Coordinates of C-alpha atoms in Angstrom, one line a residue:
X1 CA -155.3 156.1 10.1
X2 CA -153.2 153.2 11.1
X3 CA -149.6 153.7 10.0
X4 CA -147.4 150.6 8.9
X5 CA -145.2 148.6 11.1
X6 CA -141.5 149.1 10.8
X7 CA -139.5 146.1 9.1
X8 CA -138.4 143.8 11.8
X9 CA -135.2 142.3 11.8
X10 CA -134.8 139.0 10.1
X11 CA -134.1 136.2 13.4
X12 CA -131.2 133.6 13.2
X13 CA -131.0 130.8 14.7
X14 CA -128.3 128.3 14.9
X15 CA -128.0 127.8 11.8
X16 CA -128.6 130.8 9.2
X17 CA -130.4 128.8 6.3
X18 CA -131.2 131.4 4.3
X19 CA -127.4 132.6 4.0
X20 CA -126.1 129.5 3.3
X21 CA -128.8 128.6 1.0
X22 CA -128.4 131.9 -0.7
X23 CA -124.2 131.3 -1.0
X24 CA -124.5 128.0 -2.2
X25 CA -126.7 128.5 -5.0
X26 CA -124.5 131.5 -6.0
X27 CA -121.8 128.7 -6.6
X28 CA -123.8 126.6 -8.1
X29 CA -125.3 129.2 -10.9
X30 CA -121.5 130.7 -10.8
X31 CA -121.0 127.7 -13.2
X32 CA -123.7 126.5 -14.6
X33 CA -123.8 130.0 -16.0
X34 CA -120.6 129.1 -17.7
X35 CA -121.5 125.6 -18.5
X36 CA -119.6 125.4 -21.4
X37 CA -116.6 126.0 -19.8
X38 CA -117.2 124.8 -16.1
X39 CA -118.9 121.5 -17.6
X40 CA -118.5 120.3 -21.2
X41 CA -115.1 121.3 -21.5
X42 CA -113.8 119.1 -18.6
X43 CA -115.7 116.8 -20.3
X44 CA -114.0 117.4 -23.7
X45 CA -110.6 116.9 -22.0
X46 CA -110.9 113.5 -20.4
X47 CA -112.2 112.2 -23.7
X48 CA -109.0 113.7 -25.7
X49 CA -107.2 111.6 -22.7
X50 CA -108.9 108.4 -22.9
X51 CA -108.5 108.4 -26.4
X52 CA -104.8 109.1 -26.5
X53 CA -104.1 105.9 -24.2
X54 CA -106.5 103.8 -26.1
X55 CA -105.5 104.6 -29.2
X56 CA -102.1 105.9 -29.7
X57 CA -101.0 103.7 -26.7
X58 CA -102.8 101.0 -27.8
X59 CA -104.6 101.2 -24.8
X60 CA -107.5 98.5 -26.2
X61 CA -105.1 95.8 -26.2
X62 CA -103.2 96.1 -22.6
X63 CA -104.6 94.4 -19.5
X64 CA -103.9 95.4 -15.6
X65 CA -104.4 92.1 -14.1
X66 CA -107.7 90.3 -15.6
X67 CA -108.6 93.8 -16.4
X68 CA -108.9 95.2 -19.5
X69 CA -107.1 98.5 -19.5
X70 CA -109.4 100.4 -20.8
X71 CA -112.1 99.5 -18.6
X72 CA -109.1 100.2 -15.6
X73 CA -108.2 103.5 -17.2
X74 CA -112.1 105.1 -17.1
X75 CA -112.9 105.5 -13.3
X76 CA -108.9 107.2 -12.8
X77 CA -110.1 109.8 -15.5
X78 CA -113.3 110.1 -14.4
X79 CA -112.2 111.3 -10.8
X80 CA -109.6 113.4 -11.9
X81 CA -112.2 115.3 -14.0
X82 CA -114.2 115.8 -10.8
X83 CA -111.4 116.2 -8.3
X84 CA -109.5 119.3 -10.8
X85 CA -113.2 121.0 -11.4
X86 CA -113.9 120.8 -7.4
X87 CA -111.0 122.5 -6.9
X88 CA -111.4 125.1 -9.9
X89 CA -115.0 126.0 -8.1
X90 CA -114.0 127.4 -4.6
X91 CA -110.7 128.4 -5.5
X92 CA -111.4 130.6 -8.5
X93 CA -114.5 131.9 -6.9
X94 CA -112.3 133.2 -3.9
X95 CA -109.7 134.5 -5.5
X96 CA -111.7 136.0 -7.5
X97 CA -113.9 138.1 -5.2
X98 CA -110.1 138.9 -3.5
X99 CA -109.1 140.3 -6.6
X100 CA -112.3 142.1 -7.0
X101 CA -112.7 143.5 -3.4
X102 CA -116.6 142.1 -3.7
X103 CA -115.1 139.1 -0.5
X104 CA -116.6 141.9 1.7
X105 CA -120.1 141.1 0.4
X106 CA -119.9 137.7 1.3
X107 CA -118.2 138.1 4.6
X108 CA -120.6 141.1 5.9
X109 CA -123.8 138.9 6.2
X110 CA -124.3 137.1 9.7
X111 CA -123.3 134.0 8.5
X112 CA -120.9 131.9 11.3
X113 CA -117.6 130.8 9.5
X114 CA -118.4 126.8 8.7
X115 CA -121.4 128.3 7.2
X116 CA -119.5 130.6 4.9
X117 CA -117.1 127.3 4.2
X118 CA -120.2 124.8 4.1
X119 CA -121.7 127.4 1.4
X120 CA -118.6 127.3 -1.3
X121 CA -117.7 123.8 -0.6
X122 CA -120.9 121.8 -1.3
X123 CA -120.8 124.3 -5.0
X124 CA -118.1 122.8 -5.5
X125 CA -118.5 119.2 -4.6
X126 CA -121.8 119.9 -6.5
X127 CA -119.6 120.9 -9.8
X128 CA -117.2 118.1 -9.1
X129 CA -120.3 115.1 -8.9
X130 CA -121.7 117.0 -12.0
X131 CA -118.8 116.8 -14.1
X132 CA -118.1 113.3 -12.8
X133 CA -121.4 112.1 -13.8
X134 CA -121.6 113.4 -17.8
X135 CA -117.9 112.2 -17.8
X136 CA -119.1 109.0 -17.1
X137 CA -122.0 108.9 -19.4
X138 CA -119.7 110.3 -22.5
X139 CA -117.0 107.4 -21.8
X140 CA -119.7 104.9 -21.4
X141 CA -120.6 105.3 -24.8
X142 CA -117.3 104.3 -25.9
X143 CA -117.1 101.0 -23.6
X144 CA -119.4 99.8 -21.3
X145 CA -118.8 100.8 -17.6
X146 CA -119.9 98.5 -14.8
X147 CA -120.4 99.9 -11.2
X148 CA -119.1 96.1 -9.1
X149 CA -119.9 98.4 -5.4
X150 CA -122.1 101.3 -5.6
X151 CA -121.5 102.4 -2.3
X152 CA -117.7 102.8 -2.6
X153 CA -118.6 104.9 -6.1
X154 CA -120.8 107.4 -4.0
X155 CA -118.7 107.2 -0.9
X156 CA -115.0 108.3 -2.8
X157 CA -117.2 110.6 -5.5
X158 CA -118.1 112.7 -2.3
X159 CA -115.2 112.4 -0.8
X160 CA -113.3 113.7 -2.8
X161 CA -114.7 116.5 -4.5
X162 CA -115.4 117.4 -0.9
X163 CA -111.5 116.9 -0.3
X164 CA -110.5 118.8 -3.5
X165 CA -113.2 121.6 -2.5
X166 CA -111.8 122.1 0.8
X167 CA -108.3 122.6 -0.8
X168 CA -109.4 125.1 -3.5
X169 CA -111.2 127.0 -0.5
X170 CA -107.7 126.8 1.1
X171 CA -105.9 127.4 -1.7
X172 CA -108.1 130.7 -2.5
X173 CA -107.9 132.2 0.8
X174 CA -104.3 131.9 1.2
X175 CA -103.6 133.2 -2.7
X176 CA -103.5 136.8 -3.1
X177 CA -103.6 136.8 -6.9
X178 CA -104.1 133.9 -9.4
X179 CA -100.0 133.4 -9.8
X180 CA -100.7 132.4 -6.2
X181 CA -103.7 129.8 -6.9
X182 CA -101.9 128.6 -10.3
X183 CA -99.0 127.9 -8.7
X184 CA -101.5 125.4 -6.1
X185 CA -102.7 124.0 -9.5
X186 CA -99.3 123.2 -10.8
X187 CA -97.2 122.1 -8.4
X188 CA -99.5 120.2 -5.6
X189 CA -103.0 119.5 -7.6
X190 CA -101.5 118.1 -10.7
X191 CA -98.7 116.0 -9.5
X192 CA -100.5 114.9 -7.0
X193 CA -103.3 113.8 -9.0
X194 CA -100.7 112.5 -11.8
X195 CA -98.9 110.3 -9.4
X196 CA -101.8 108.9 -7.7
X197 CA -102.4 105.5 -9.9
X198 CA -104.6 107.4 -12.6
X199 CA -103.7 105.6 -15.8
X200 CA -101.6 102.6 -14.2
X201 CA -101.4 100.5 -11.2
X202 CA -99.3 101.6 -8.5
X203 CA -98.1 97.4 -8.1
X204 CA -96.2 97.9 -10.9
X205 CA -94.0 100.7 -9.3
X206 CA -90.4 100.4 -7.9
X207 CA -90.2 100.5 -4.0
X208 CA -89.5 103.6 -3.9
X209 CA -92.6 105.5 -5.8
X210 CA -95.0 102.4 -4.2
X211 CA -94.7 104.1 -1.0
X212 CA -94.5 107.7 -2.2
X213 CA -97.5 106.7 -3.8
X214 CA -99.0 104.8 -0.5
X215 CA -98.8 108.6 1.1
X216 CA -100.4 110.3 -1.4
X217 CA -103.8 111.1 -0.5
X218 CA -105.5 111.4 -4.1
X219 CA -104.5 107.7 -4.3
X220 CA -106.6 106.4 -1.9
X221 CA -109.8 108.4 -3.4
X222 CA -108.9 106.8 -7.2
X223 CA -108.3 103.3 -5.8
X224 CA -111.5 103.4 -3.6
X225 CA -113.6 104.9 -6.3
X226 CA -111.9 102.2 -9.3
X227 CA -112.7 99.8 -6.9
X228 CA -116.3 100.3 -6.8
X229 CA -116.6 100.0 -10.7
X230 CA -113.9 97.0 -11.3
X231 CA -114.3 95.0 -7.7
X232 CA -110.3 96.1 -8.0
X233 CA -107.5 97.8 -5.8
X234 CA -103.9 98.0 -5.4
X235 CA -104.1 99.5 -1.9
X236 CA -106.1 98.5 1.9
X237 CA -109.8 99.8 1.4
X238 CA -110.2 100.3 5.1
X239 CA -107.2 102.3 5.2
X240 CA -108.4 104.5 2.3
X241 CA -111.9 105.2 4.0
X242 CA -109.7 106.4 7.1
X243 CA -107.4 108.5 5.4
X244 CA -110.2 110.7 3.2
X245 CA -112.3 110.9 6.3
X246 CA -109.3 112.0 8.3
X247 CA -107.8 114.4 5.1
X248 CA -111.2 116.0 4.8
X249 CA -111.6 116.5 8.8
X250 CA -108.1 118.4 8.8
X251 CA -108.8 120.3 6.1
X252 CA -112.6 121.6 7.3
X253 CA -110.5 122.6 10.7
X254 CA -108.1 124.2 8.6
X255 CA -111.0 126.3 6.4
X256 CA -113.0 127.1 9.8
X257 CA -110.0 128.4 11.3
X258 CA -109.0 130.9 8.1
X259 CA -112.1 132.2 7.8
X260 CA -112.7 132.4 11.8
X261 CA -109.6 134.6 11.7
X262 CA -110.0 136.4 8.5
X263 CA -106.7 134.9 7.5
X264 CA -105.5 137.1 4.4
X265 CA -109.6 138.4 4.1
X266 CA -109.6 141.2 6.7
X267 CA -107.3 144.3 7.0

């Protein structure tokens, strides 16, 4: 009678596939389980938005430059929906399992820590595109959207939900309850998102808030990402690639370290 071999253990090898396959499609059905809320309600929003300028501010008549405003005002909105819902994703999803005391399941498997943070990020930058996308569609049935440079749309799209997924990962770790992570939300998500050229051209600025804006990273990501639909910016494209590549790079060092250390995730 032959008896039956014992389980072997599972090898790793540089890179644990199955773990970080496994974590990021827990983020990704995190939400679409919720779709409703995760998805079709950003959606909802941005259209109450657009039509509140182009209505009540009698947004079909202005112009930015040769621009109608309109046709301005629709790739601003369009990021911020996917730049606040990157965010949301990683950062609610940490401070969640916190809160829980479930961060232990994820932090027990032999995953190294940039493959725990490459796990929640890409959910996120994956519910960030996702929203972007039927945000898009939705306002492109109200006026017709033109993509000038394609590759500057898909460079800034990734970009920044990577950028805004990185900070909600940040955000989470460091919060110990969700006072912590609103107050994230309120006072550096929003205004920075608010003051970053989202409905209106930083040109038209005084001095003063022209350069406050000019160091305001979400400004580069909307101007680089209007660009590619309107052929249209207000600040140095080259200068823009550079500071989301460099904003992103800090910001990975900053998540590997936390999670390397067990910053605030290990007594």
């Amino acid at each position: 009678m032959t008896h039956p071999l014992p389980p072997m253990p599972r090898q790793v090898g540089a890179v644990n596939w199955v773990g970080l396959w496994t974590l990021y499609a827990r983020e990704v059905r995190r939400f679409l389980k919720v779709h409703q809320q995760t998805v079709w309600a950003p959606v909802v929003t941005t259209l109450l938005f657009y039509a509140v300028f182009a209505l009540a501010l009698g947004g079909a008549v202005r112009m930015i430059g040769t621009v109608p405003y309109l046709e301005f005002l629709a790739p601003g909105l369009i990021m911020m929906a996917m730049a606040q819902n990157a965010f949301a994703n990683t950062s609610s999803s940490v401070v969640i399992a916190k809160v829980q005391g479930n961060i232990v399941d994820i932090l027990m498997p032999p995953m190294a820590p940039l493959e725990l943070a490459f796990g929640f990020v890409m959910g996120g930058v994956t519910r960030g595109l996702l929203v972007g996308l039927v945000t898009g569609l939705a306002i492109w049935a109200f006026v017709p959207v033109r993509i000038a440079h394609p590759e500057f749309v898909i460079f800034h799209a990734l970009m920044a939900s990577m950028l805004l997924s990185l900070l909600g990962l940040v955000g989470g770790i460091w919060s110990e309850k969700f006072d912590n992570i609103a107050a994230v939300t309120n006072f550096v998500v929003t205004p920075l998102s608010f003051l970053s050229g989202t409905f209106y051209s930083v040109e038209t600025l005084p001095p003063v808030f022209w350069w406050i804006a000019h160091f305001d990273p979400f400004f580069y990501m909307i101007d680089g990402f209007r660009y590619g639909f309107i052929g249209r910016s207000d600040g140095t494209l080259g200068i823009g690639i550079l500071v989301m590549l460099a904003v992103n790079g800090g910001l990975w060092w900053l998540a590997w370290r936390m999670l390397k250390t067990g910053y605030k995730l290990k007594a």
